[in-house]
Short mmCIF file of C-alpha atoms in Angstrom, two decimals:
data_model
loop_
_atom_site.label_atom_id
_atom_site.label_comp_id
_atom_site.label_asym_id
_atom_site.label_seq_id
_atom_site.Cartn_x
_atom_site.Cartn_y
_atom_site.Cartn_z
CA MET A 1 7.69 93.34 92.35
CA SER A 2 8.21 92.21 88.77
CA GLU A 3 9.54 88.82 87.80
CA LEU A 4 12.68 90.44 86.42
CA ALA A 5 13.26 92.33 89.65
CA GLU A 6 12.81 89.15 91.63
CA ALA A 7 15.17 87.31 89.32
CA LEU A 8 17.81 89.99 89.73
CA ARG A 9 17.34 90.01 93.47
CA ALA A 10 17.87 86.24 93.54
CA VAL A 11 21.04 86.50 91.43
CA ARG A 12 22.40 89.24 93.69
CA SER A 13 21.60 87.27 96.82
CA ALA A 14 23.34 84.11 95.57
CA TRP A 15 26.39 86.08 94.44
CA ASP A 16 26.59 88.01 97.69
CA GLN A 17 26.38 84.88 99.82
CA ALA A 18 29.11 83.21 97.79
CA THR A 19 31.49 86.14 97.76
CA ARG A 20 30.68 88.52 100.62
CA ASP A 21 33.35 87.18 102.97
CA GLY A 22 35.87 86.41 100.28
CA GLY A 23 38.19 89.33 100.89
CA GLU A 24 40.47 87.42 103.25
CA ALA A 25 41.46 85.12 100.40
CA CYS A 26 43.21 88.07 98.77
CA GLY A 27 45.85 87.90 101.53
CA MET A 28 47.23 91.42 101.68
CA ASP A 29 45.07 93.99 103.46
CA VAL A 30 45.21 96.51 100.58
CA ALA A 31 43.65 93.98 98.23
CA GLU A 32 41.17 92.81 100.84
CA ARG A 33 39.91 96.36 101.46
CA ALA A 34 39.60 97.09 97.75
CA TYR A 35 37.75 93.81 97.24
CA GLN A 36 35.27 94.68 99.98
CA GLU A 37 34.68 98.14 98.47
CA MET A 38 34.07 96.58 95.08
CA GLN A 39 31.66 94.07 96.58
CA ALA A 40 29.71 96.78 98.41
CA ALA A 41 29.61 99.08 95.37
CA TRP A 42 28.17 96.42 93.09
CA PHE A 43 25.71 95.21 95.71
CA ALA A 44 24.35 98.77 95.74
CA GLU A 45 24.51 99.07 91.93
CA LEU A 46 22.46 95.91 91.44
CA GLY A 47 20.06 97.29 94.03
CA VAL A 48 19.44 100.31 91.81
CA HIS A 49 18.55 98.04 88.92
CA ILE A 50 16.28 95.95 91.15
CA ALA A 51 14.44 99.12 92.15
CA LEU A 52 14.20 100.20 88.53
CA LEU A 53 12.82 96.87 87.35
CA GLY A 54 10.34 96.77 90.22
CA ARG A 55 9.18 100.28 89.46
CA ALA A 56 8.78 99.51 85.75
CA ASP A 57 6.43 96.70 86.68
CA GLY A 58 4.39 98.95 88.89
CA GLN A 59 3.81 101.59 86.20
CA MET B 1 53.79 87.49 110.84
CA ALA B 2 50.11 88.12 110.27
CA SER B 3 49.35 86.66 106.86
CA SER B 4 47.22 89.63 105.79
CA ASP B 5 49.52 92.36 106.94
CA TYR B 6 50.94 94.35 104.04
CA ARG B 7 53.30 96.25 106.32
CA GLN B 8 54.75 93.04 107.74
CA VAL B 9 55.62 91.75 104.30
CA THR B 10 57.17 95.10 103.40
CA THR B 11 59.35 94.89 106.51
CA LEU B 12 60.36 91.36 105.63
CA VAL B 13 61.48 92.48 102.18
CA GLN B 14 63.62 95.22 103.76
CA ARG B 15 65.15 92.80 106.27
CA LEU B 16 65.96 90.32 103.54
CA GLY B 17 67.68 93.09 101.61
CA ARG B 18 69.96 93.88 104.56
CA LEU B 19 71.17 90.30 104.56
CA LEU B 20 73.02 90.90 101.33
CA ASN B 21 75.91 92.17 103.49
CA PRO B 22 78.10 88.99 103.84
CA VAL B 23 79.24 89.81 107.37
CA ALA B 24 75.72 90.22 108.64
CA LEU B 25 74.59 87.27 106.64
CA VAL B 26 76.13 84.52 108.69
CA GLU B 27 74.79 85.96 111.95
CA LEU B 28 71.31 86.38 110.62
CA ILE B 29 70.86 83.23 108.56
CA ARG B 30 68.98 81.47 111.29
CA GLU B 31 66.65 84.42 111.74
CA VAL B 32 66.07 84.61 107.99
CA ILE B 33 65.07 80.99 107.68
CA SER B 34 62.57 81.49 110.45
CA ALA B 35 61.24 84.72 108.94
CA VAL B 36 60.59 83.15 105.57
CA SER B 37 58.68 80.26 107.02
CA GLU B 38 55.44 82.14 106.23
CA PRO B 39 54.45 81.92 102.57
CA PRO B 40 53.21 84.99 100.68
CA PRO B 41 49.64 85.49 101.95
CA GLY B 42 46.50 84.58 100.10
CA ASP B 43 44.33 81.53 99.49
CA PRO B 44 44.47 80.61 95.79
CA ASP B 45 41.79 77.92 96.00
CA ALA B 46 39.37 80.32 97.68
CA LEU B 47 40.23 82.98 95.08
CA ASP B 48 39.43 80.49 92.30
CA ARG B 49 36.06 79.84 93.93
CA LEU B 50 35.38 83.58 94.12
CA ALA B 51 36.32 83.96 90.45
CA ALA B 52 33.92 81.17 89.52
CA ALA B 53 31.12 82.82 91.51
CA TYR B 54 31.69 86.18 89.81
CA ARG B 55 31.82 84.51 86.38
CA GLN B 56 28.61 82.60 86.98
CA THR B 57 26.92 85.79 88.19
CA ALA B 58 28.05 87.61 85.04
CA ALA B 59 26.34 84.94 82.94
CA GLU B 60 23.14 85.18 84.98
CA LEU B 61 23.07 88.98 84.78
CA ARG B 62 23.18 89.12 80.97
CA SER B 63 19.44 89.40 80.45
CA LEU B 64 18.83 91.59 83.49
CA VAL B 65 21.25 94.53 83.54
CA PRO B 66 23.16 96.69 81.02
CA HIS B 67 26.27 95.27 79.38
CA HIS B 68 28.72 97.40 81.36
CA ALA B 69 27.53 95.76 84.59
CA VAL B 70 28.02 92.27 83.14
CA GLN B 71 31.45 93.36 81.96
CA ALA B 72 32.38 94.50 85.47
CA PHE B 73 31.57 91.08 86.94
CA THR B 74 33.53 89.36 84.18
CA GLU B 75 36.54 91.59 84.81
CA ALA B 76 36.31 90.96 88.55
CA ALA B 77 36.39 87.22 87.82
CA ASP B 78 39.45 87.71 85.61
CA ALA B 79 41.22 89.75 88.30
CA LEU B 80 40.48 87.16 90.99
CA ALA B 81 41.62 84.28 88.77
CA GLU B 82 44.82 86.11 87.92
CA LEU B 83 45.50 86.80 91.60
CA ALA B 84 44.85 83.13 92.42
CA GLY B 85 47.38 82.01 89.83
CA THR B 86 49.97 84.50 90.99
CA VAL B 87 49.60 83.63 94.67
CA ARG B 88 49.75 79.91 93.90
CA THR B 89 52.97 80.32 91.91
CA GLN B 90 54.55 82.55 94.56
CA GLN B 91 53.69 80.15 97.38
CA ARG B 92 55.11 77.16 95.49
CA ARG B 93 58.27 79.11 94.68
CA GLN B 94 58.66 80.21 98.31
CA VAL B 95 58.63 76.59 99.50
CA GLU B 96 61.27 75.62 96.94
CA LEU B 97 63.49 78.58 97.78
CA ARG B 98 63.19 78.11 101.52
CA LEU B 99 64.44 74.53 101.19
CA ALA B 100 67.24 75.72 98.91
CA LEU B 101 68.16 78.45 101.39
CA ARG B 102 68.37 75.95 104.25
CA ALA B 103 70.75 73.79 102.22
CA ALA B 104 72.82 76.80 101.16
CA ALA B 105 72.91 78.08 104.73
CA HIS B 106 74.21 74.75 105.98
CA ASP B 107 76.98 74.86 103.38
CA ALA B 108 77.84 78.44 104.33
CA THR B 109 78.14 77.65 108.04
CA HIS B 110 79.93 74.32 107.87
CA ILE B 111 83.21 73.11 106.47
CA GLY B 112 82.73 69.42 106.14
CA SER B 113 80.89 68.40 109.29
CA VAL B 114 82.50 71.14 111.41
CA ALA B 115 80.39 74.24 112.24
CA LEU B 116 82.60 76.95 110.76
CA PRO B 117 81.72 79.83 108.38
CA ASP B 118 82.57 79.00 104.77
CA PRO B 119 82.75 82.32 102.87
CA THR B 120 83.11 80.47 99.58
CA ALA B 121 79.54 79.23 99.96
CA LEU B 122 78.03 82.65 100.69
CA ASP B 123 77.30 83.36 97.05
CA ASP B 124 74.68 80.65 96.97
CA VAL B 125 73.04 81.99 100.13
CA ALA B 126 72.97 85.51 98.69
CA ARG B 127 71.42 84.20 95.46
CA ARG B 128 68.65 82.40 97.39
CA VAL B 129 67.99 85.45 99.52
CA ASN B 130 67.74 87.58 96.39
CA GLU B 131 65.27 85.12 94.91
CA LEU B 132 63.19 85.18 98.08
CA VAL B 133 63.22 88.98 98.05
CA ALA B 134 61.85 88.79 94.51
CA VAL B 135 59.09 86.37 95.54
CA TYR B 136 57.88 88.52 98.41
CA THR B 137 58.21 91.73 96.39
CA ASP B 138 56.19 90.14 93.60
CA SER B 139 53.51 89.26 96.13
CA LEU B 140 53.27 92.93 97.15
CA ASP B 141 53.07 93.97 93.50
CA ALA B 142 50.35 91.41 92.84
CA ALA B 143 48.35 92.79 95.77
CA ASP B 144 48.78 96.33 94.42
CA ARG B 145 47.58 95.26 90.98
CA ALA B 146 44.59 93.41 92.36
CA ALA B 147 43.66 96.32 94.62
CA ALA B 148 43.86 98.73 91.69
CA ARG B 149 41.61 96.53 89.56
CA PHE B 150 39.04 96.14 92.33
CA THR B 151 39.02 99.91 92.88
CA ASP B 152 38.53 100.48 89.17
CA LEU B 153 35.50 98.19 89.23
CA ALA B 154 34.07 99.88 92.33
CA GLY B 155 34.32 103.20 90.51
CA ARG B 156 32.18 101.85 87.70
CA ALA B 157 29.18 101.32 89.97
CA ARG B 158 28.08 104.81 89.05
CA ALA B 159 24.30 104.54 89.16
CA ALA B 160 24.49 103.61 92.83
CA ALA B 161 26.57 106.73 93.46
CA GLY B 162 23.84 108.84 91.83
CA VAL B 163 21.11 107.23 93.91
CA GLU B 164 23.24 107.73 97.03
CA GLY B 165 23.30 111.42 96.12
CA GLY B 166 19.52 111.45 95.87
CA LEU B 167 18.80 110.89 92.18
CA ALA B 168 15.89 108.65 91.26
CA PRO B 169 17.04 105.18 90.13
CA ALA B 170 15.77 105.72 86.58
CA THR B 171 17.61 109.03 86.30
CA ALA B 172 20.80 107.63 87.81
CA VAL B 173 20.86 104.64 85.44
CA LEU B 174 20.12 106.86 82.45
CA LEU B 175 22.87 109.36 83.32
CA ALA B 176 25.38 106.66 84.26
CA GLY B 177 25.02 105.13 80.83
CA GLN B 178 26.00 108.27 78.89
CA MET B 179 29.58 108.07 77.60
CA VAL B 180 31.85 110.54 75.81
CA SER B 181 32.60 109.32 72.30
CA ILE B 182 35.03 111.00 69.92
CA PRO B 183 35.86 109.31 66.58
CA GLY B 184 39.30 107.70 66.59
CA ILE B 185 39.38 107.21 70.35
CA GLY B 186 38.32 103.80 71.61
CA ASP B 187 35.99 102.81 74.41
CA ASP B 188 38.38 100.62 76.40
CA TYR B 189 38.14 102.79 79.51
CA ASP B 190 35.19 104.04 81.50
CA ASP B 191 34.56 107.50 80.05
CA GLY B 192 31.16 108.35 81.41
CA ILE B 193 30.08 111.95 80.94
CA LEU B 194 29.53 111.98 84.71
CA SER B 195 31.95 110.17 87.01
CA ALA B 196 30.66 108.40 90.11
CA ALA B 197 31.60 111.42 92.21
CA GLN B 198 29.85 113.79 89.82
CA LEU B 199 26.68 111.68 89.79
CA ARG B 200 26.65 111.77 93.58
CA ALA B 201 27.26 115.53 93.55
CA ALA B 202 24.52 116.05 90.96
CA GLY B 203 22.07 114.28 93.27
CA TRP B 204 23.11 116.46 96.20
CA ARG B 205 22.82 119.63 94.13
CA VAL B 206 19.36 118.76 92.79
CA HIS B 207 18.11 118.08 96.31
CA GLY B 208 19.70 121.23 97.66
CA LEU B 209 18.07 123.55 95.13
CA ALA B 210 15.54 126.11 96.25
CA GLU B 211 12.05 125.47 94.89
CA ALA B 212 12.29 128.09 92.15
CA ASP B 213 15.66 126.75 91.01
CA ARG B 214 14.36 123.20 91.10
CA VAL B 215 11.47 124.18 88.84
CA ALA B 216 13.83 126.03 86.51
CA PHE B 217 16.27 123.10 86.32
CA THR B 218 13.44 120.64 85.68
CA GLY B 219 12.31 122.93 82.87
CA LEU B 220 15.78 122.90 81.33
CA LEU B 221 15.81 119.10 81.48
CA SER B 222 12.36 118.79 79.91
CA ARG B 223 13.33 121.09 77.04
CA ALA B 224 16.61 119.27 76.41
CA GLY B 225 16.82 117.53 73.07
CA SER B 226 18.36 114.28 74.28
CA ASP B 227 19.42 112.26 77.30
CA ARG B 228 22.98 113.18 76.40
CA GLU B 229 22.14 116.87 76.84
CA ARG B 230 20.54 116.04 80.18
CA ALA B 231 23.75 114.31 81.27
CA TRP B 232 25.81 117.38 80.39
CA LEU B 233 23.32 119.61 82.25
CA HIS B 234 23.64 117.44 85.36
CA LYS B 235 27.43 117.55 85.04
CA ALA B 236 27.30 121.36 84.87
CA LEU B 237 25.12 121.42 87.97
CA ALA B 238 27.50 119.03 89.76
CA ALA B 239 30.37 121.40 88.90
CA GLY B 240 28.70 123.97 91.14
CA HIS B 241 27.15 126.40 88.67
CA PRO B 242 23.96 128.10 89.79
CA VAL B 243 20.85 127.30 87.78
CA ALA B 244 20.77 130.86 86.39
CA GLU B 245 24.11 130.18 84.68
CA LEU B 246 22.81 126.94 83.27
CA THR B 247 20.01 128.58 81.31
CA GLY B 248 22.29 130.05 78.65
CA PHE B 249 24.36 126.88 78.61
CA ALA B 250 21.22 124.78 78.04
CA GLU B 251 20.18 127.01 75.14
CA GLU B 252 23.65 126.82 73.63
CA ILE B 253 23.71 123.02 73.60
CA ARG B 254 20.01 122.37 72.87
CA GLY B 255 19.48 120.18 69.82
CA ARG B 256 23.19 119.64 69.20
CA ASP B 257 24.22 116.17 68.09
CA ALA B 258 26.37 113.82 70.17
CA LEU B 259 29.61 114.67 68.41
CA TRP B 260 29.09 118.42 68.85
CA LEU B 261 28.30 117.97 72.52
CA ASP B 262 31.25 115.69 73.27
CA SER B 263 33.78 117.72 71.30
CA HIS B 264 32.72 121.10 72.72
CA LEU B 265 32.06 120.14 76.37
CA SER B 266 35.27 118.25 77.09
CA LEU B 267 38.86 118.55 75.88
CA ILE B 268 39.80 114.88 75.86
CA ASP B 269 38.01 111.56 75.47
CA ARG B 270 39.02 109.31 78.37
CA GLY B 271 37.80 106.25 76.48
CA GLY B 272 41.13 105.20 75.04
CA ALA B 273 44.53 105.92 73.59
CA GLY B 274 44.96 108.32 70.69
CA ASN B 275 45.62 111.85 69.58
CA GLN B 276 43.33 114.25 71.41
CA ARG B 277 42.11 116.96 69.06
CA ARG B 278 39.33 119.44 69.34
CA LEU B 279 37.94 121.32 66.33
CA GLY B 280 41.00 120.42 64.25
CA HIS B 281 43.51 121.56 66.87
CA ASP B 282 45.72 119.31 69.02
CA VAL B 283 44.97 119.60 72.72
CA ARG B 284 48.59 119.85 73.80
CA GLN B 285 51.15 122.23 75.23
CA TYR B 286 52.62 124.64 72.69
CA GLU B 287 55.25 126.23 74.96
CA ASP B 288 58.22 124.77 76.82
CA THR B 289 56.88 125.37 80.31
CA THR B 290 53.14 124.76 80.04
CA CYS B 291 52.89 120.99 80.53
CA GLY B 292 51.46 121.53 84.01
CA THR B 293 49.26 124.35 82.81
CA THR B 294 47.88 122.21 79.99
CA CYS B 295 47.18 119.37 82.43
CA LEU B 296 45.30 121.82 84.68
CA ILE B 297 43.16 123.09 81.81
CA VAL B 298 42.31 119.57 80.69
CA ALA B 299 41.57 118.43 84.25
CA ARG B 300 39.31 121.40 84.90
CA ALA B 301 37.47 120.87 81.61
CA GLU B 302 36.87 117.25 82.63
CA CYS B 303 35.00 118.54 85.67
CA ASP B 304 33.22 121.56 84.20
CA PRO B 305 31.51 121.57 80.78
CA LEU B 306 30.84 125.34 80.94
CA TYR B 307 34.56 125.90 81.26
CA ALA B 308 35.24 123.56 78.33
CA LEU B 309 32.63 125.39 76.24
CA SER B 310 34.19 128.75 77.07
CA LEU B 311 37.31 127.52 75.25
CA THR B 312 35.73 125.61 72.37
CA THR B 313 32.82 127.88 71.51
CA ALA B 314 34.78 129.99 69.01
CA ASP B 315 38.37 130.12 67.75
CA PHE B 316 39.54 127.32 70.00
CA PRO B 317 43.28 127.71 69.19
CA ALA B 318 43.29 131.38 70.25
CA ARG B 319 41.20 130.84 73.36
CA PHE B 320 43.25 127.80 74.36
CA ALA B 321 46.49 129.79 73.97
CA ALA B 322 45.14 132.70 76.01
CA GLU B 323 43.99 130.31 78.72
CA ARG B 324 47.42 128.66 78.92
CA ALA B 325 49.00 132.08 79.45
CA ARG B 326 46.40 133.07 82.04
CA VAL B 327 46.57 129.84 84.05
CA HIS B 328 50.37 129.73 83.89
CA ASP B 329 50.60 133.24 85.34
CA GLN B 330 47.98 132.49 87.96
CA THR B 331 49.69 129.34 89.26
CA ASN B 332 53.31 130.55 89.31
CA LEU B 333 53.54 133.49 91.66
CA LEU B 334 56.73 132.39 93.43
CA TRP B 335 58.02 129.34 91.56
CA PRO B 336 60.49 130.15 88.74
CA GLU B 337 58.62 130.16 85.44
CA SER B 338 61.43 128.21 83.79
CA LEU B 339 60.52 125.25 86.01
CA GLY B 340 56.89 125.28 84.92
CA THR B 341 54.10 124.98 87.45
CA SER B 342 54.84 124.06 91.06
CA PRO B 343 53.09 121.04 92.59
CA ARG B 344 51.64 123.36 95.22
CA GLY B 345 50.28 125.64 92.51
CA MET B 346 48.77 122.64 90.73
CA ALA B 347 47.00 121.48 93.90
CA ARG B 348 45.70 124.96 94.71
CA TYR B 349 44.36 125.55 91.23
CA LEU B 350 42.60 122.19 91.05
CA SER B 351 41.12 122.65 94.53
CA ALA B 352 39.78 126.04 93.55
CA HIS B 353 38.27 125.01 90.22
CA THR B 354 37.20 121.37 90.27
CA GLY B 355 35.19 121.05 93.47
CA VAL B 356 37.70 118.45 94.68
CA ARG B 357 40.27 119.27 97.36
CA TYR B 358 43.69 118.25 96.11
CA ALA B 359 46.98 117.76 97.98
CA TRP B 360 50.47 117.32 96.61
CA HIS B 361 53.19 114.95 97.80
CA LEU B 362 56.84 114.57 96.96
CA VAL B 363 57.80 110.97 96.26
CA ASP B 364 61.08 109.25 97.09
CA ASP B 365 61.33 106.99 94.08
CA THR B 366 64.24 105.06 95.54
CA ASP B 367 61.66 103.46 97.82
CA HIS B 368 59.89 100.96 95.61
CA ARG B 369 57.03 100.34 98.02
CA ARG B 370 56.40 104.04 98.58
CA VAL B 371 56.22 104.59 94.82
CA SER B 372 53.79 101.74 94.40
CA SER B 373 51.41 102.81 97.16
CA THR B 374 51.52 106.44 95.99
CA LEU B 375 50.76 105.53 92.40
CA ARG B 376 47.94 103.28 93.59
CA GLU B 377 46.33 106.47 94.98
CA VAL B 378 46.75 108.16 91.62
CA VAL B 379 45.09 105.24 89.87
CA ALA B 380 42.28 105.16 92.44
CA ALA B 381 41.59 108.85 91.74
CA ALA B 382 41.29 108.08 88.03
CA ASP B 383 39.00 105.15 88.84
CA PHE B 384 36.52 107.58 90.33
CA GLY B 385 36.79 110.01 87.42
CA THR B 386 39.16 112.48 89.07
CA PRO B 387 42.23 113.28 86.93
CA ALA B 388 45.52 113.25 88.85
CA PRO B 389 48.73 115.03 87.73
CA VAL B 390 52.06 113.27 88.15
CA LEU B 391 55.37 115.16 88.11
CA VAL B 392 58.28 113.27 86.56
CA GLY B 393 61.83 114.22 85.70
CA GLY B 394 65.49 113.37 85.64
CA PRO B 395 67.76 114.86 88.32
CA VAL B 396 65.24 117.73 88.66
CA PRO B 397 61.46 117.93 88.19
CA ARG B 398 60.76 118.44 84.50
CA HIS B 399 57.39 117.34 83.26
CA TYR B 400 53.75 116.76 84.21
CA VAL B 401 51.43 114.13 82.82
CA LEU B 402 47.80 113.59 83.77
CA VAL B 403 46.43 110.19 84.75
CA VAL B 404 42.87 110.08 83.42
CA GLY B 405 41.76 106.46 83.28
CA HIS B 406 42.31 102.90 84.37
CA SER B 407 40.75 99.67 83.21
CA ALA B 408 41.57 95.96 83.09
CA GLY B 409 45.21 96.22 84.01
CA ALA B 410 46.12 99.35 82.06
CA VAL B 411 46.38 103.02 82.99
CA LEU B 412 45.48 105.84 80.58
CA VAL B 413 47.84 108.81 80.73
CA TYR B 414 47.35 112.17 79.01
CA GLU B 415 50.74 113.29 77.73
CA PRO B 416 50.63 117.07 77.12
CA THR B 417 53.73 117.24 74.91
CA SER B 418 52.11 115.23 72.15
CA GLY B 419 48.49 115.75 73.16
CA ASP B 420 48.01 111.98 73.15
CA THR B 421 46.42 109.71 75.67
CA VAL B 422 48.70 106.71 76.02
CA ARG B 423 48.17 103.26 77.49
CA VAL B 424 50.58 102.14 80.21
CA GLU B 425 50.48 98.65 81.69
CA ALA B 426 49.31 98.94 85.29
CA HIS B 427 52.18 96.70 86.37
CA ASP B 428 54.71 99.14 84.90
CA PHE B 429 52.86 102.19 86.16
CA LEU B 430 52.56 100.93 89.75
CA ALA B 431 56.25 99.99 89.69
CA GLY B 432 57.08 103.58 88.70
CA THR B 433 58.43 102.50 85.29
CA LEU B 434 57.40 105.64 83.45
CA THR B 435 60.22 106.24 80.97
CA ALA B 436 58.41 104.78 77.97
CA SER B 437 55.20 106.71 78.61
CA THR B 438 56.57 110.03 79.87
CA GLY B 439 60.13 110.17 78.60
CA PHE B 440 61.46 110.61 82.14
CA ALA B 441 62.79 107.98 84.52
CA HIS B 442 61.97 109.45 87.91
CA LEU B 443 58.71 110.06 89.70
CA GLN B 444 59.00 113.35 91.63
CA ALA B 445 55.57 114.23 93.00
CA VAL B 446 51.87 113.51 92.67
CA VAL B 447 48.81 115.73 93.02
CA VAL B 448 45.85 113.68 94.28
CA PRO B 449 42.47 114.27 95.94
CA ASP B 450 43.00 114.99 99.61
CA THR B 451 40.42 112.39 100.59
CA MET B 452 43.06 109.80 99.73
CA HIS B 453 44.89 110.74 102.94
#
């Protein structure tokens, strides 16, 4: 795993821990659900970039 | 009342509204004071902490991921901070008004120190109730706005959608970064050549190809002159065309520059507001009853570049006119032509030609909450790259517009009369305030992807 991939993984992990359970703060359930979907979508999106950076290092 | 329950707050707003009847008011004052003991839900301090975490993450991502990803985290921080401020203000106001209502209620139910109704003091009670209705209604609107912004941001995580469909990470990131760009139209909205849904579908299609087709498609990609061409080829595959049909398409677009590709393979640029023209010709309705038809053609072209090319490849004005006549006839078998295209006809046509199953719904626009939740579905469809027609009118249905984008608190609407894409504040759009953008006051029906229900 490249240094950049590791760095991105660390950023994602810190962000996720700080915000993963934050949806309740939104109050209304419609906002809470949308928040959770956003959180999950960007967790996956950053995962794609982690994979890409790791692969670039391996080539 | 459960603090996170949207329905409960909606019910409270309706109950408060009933109290505006003076006779009922006195009997229900006690119940009202109890009901409004709960503040509008949300934790502003926690929201501020979330905003700070998203903002810090955006800063840390700058050297690691493309700009659009950093931008998404920044916008999420902005949305969370705005929601925190709104909730904080609403909660403070609710406390003030509840105290004022208690005082007004005492005056309205006592004359001096004797417990007797005092109709002369009811005005003050009614005013406080109205103000409380406004506070709770504003809290629902703020939740709608925040939800719409979060959904918009989720829809921008497009590379992940491609990988979920089976594309390799490098391919998904490359395709997700290709945007439509027409001079004169900005880049304020996410106008990727492939939407998240199309990236996912492209992955599924590639993996579902027979070996010979897979080899043929790989060959088309390797002979393509640019990554932009490859994005358009994937979009064509996602639209459902067999690889054999893509061969001629690939040859037609090979070596073309970005402007040629974008102006021949789509009919509008969803990147911003402006006059939408193709090959010197306005992309608009030219007849009285083809607003719906024009929206259908534009929506289909947004999903299928071969279809767009069939119109733009030669003599666009003539082909566009012929297509309006053809689609109008095809979608109006029973509905009177003078009324334009029926919502049912719109949904059927889009379901048959975009790969997305659409449904249509009439909307009672006297119900503010119903309008807001319905239009939130329309905006969510646009967030995921799926255009959604909206039928507006006066006393009767009169006009279609097409919602094609949403970003940072504003909705992008294609208006077929002028052929412009226009920016509408999300707050106004979700409230059903459409007169300025559509010329009509009433929302009549929406046509949205069926997965929204």
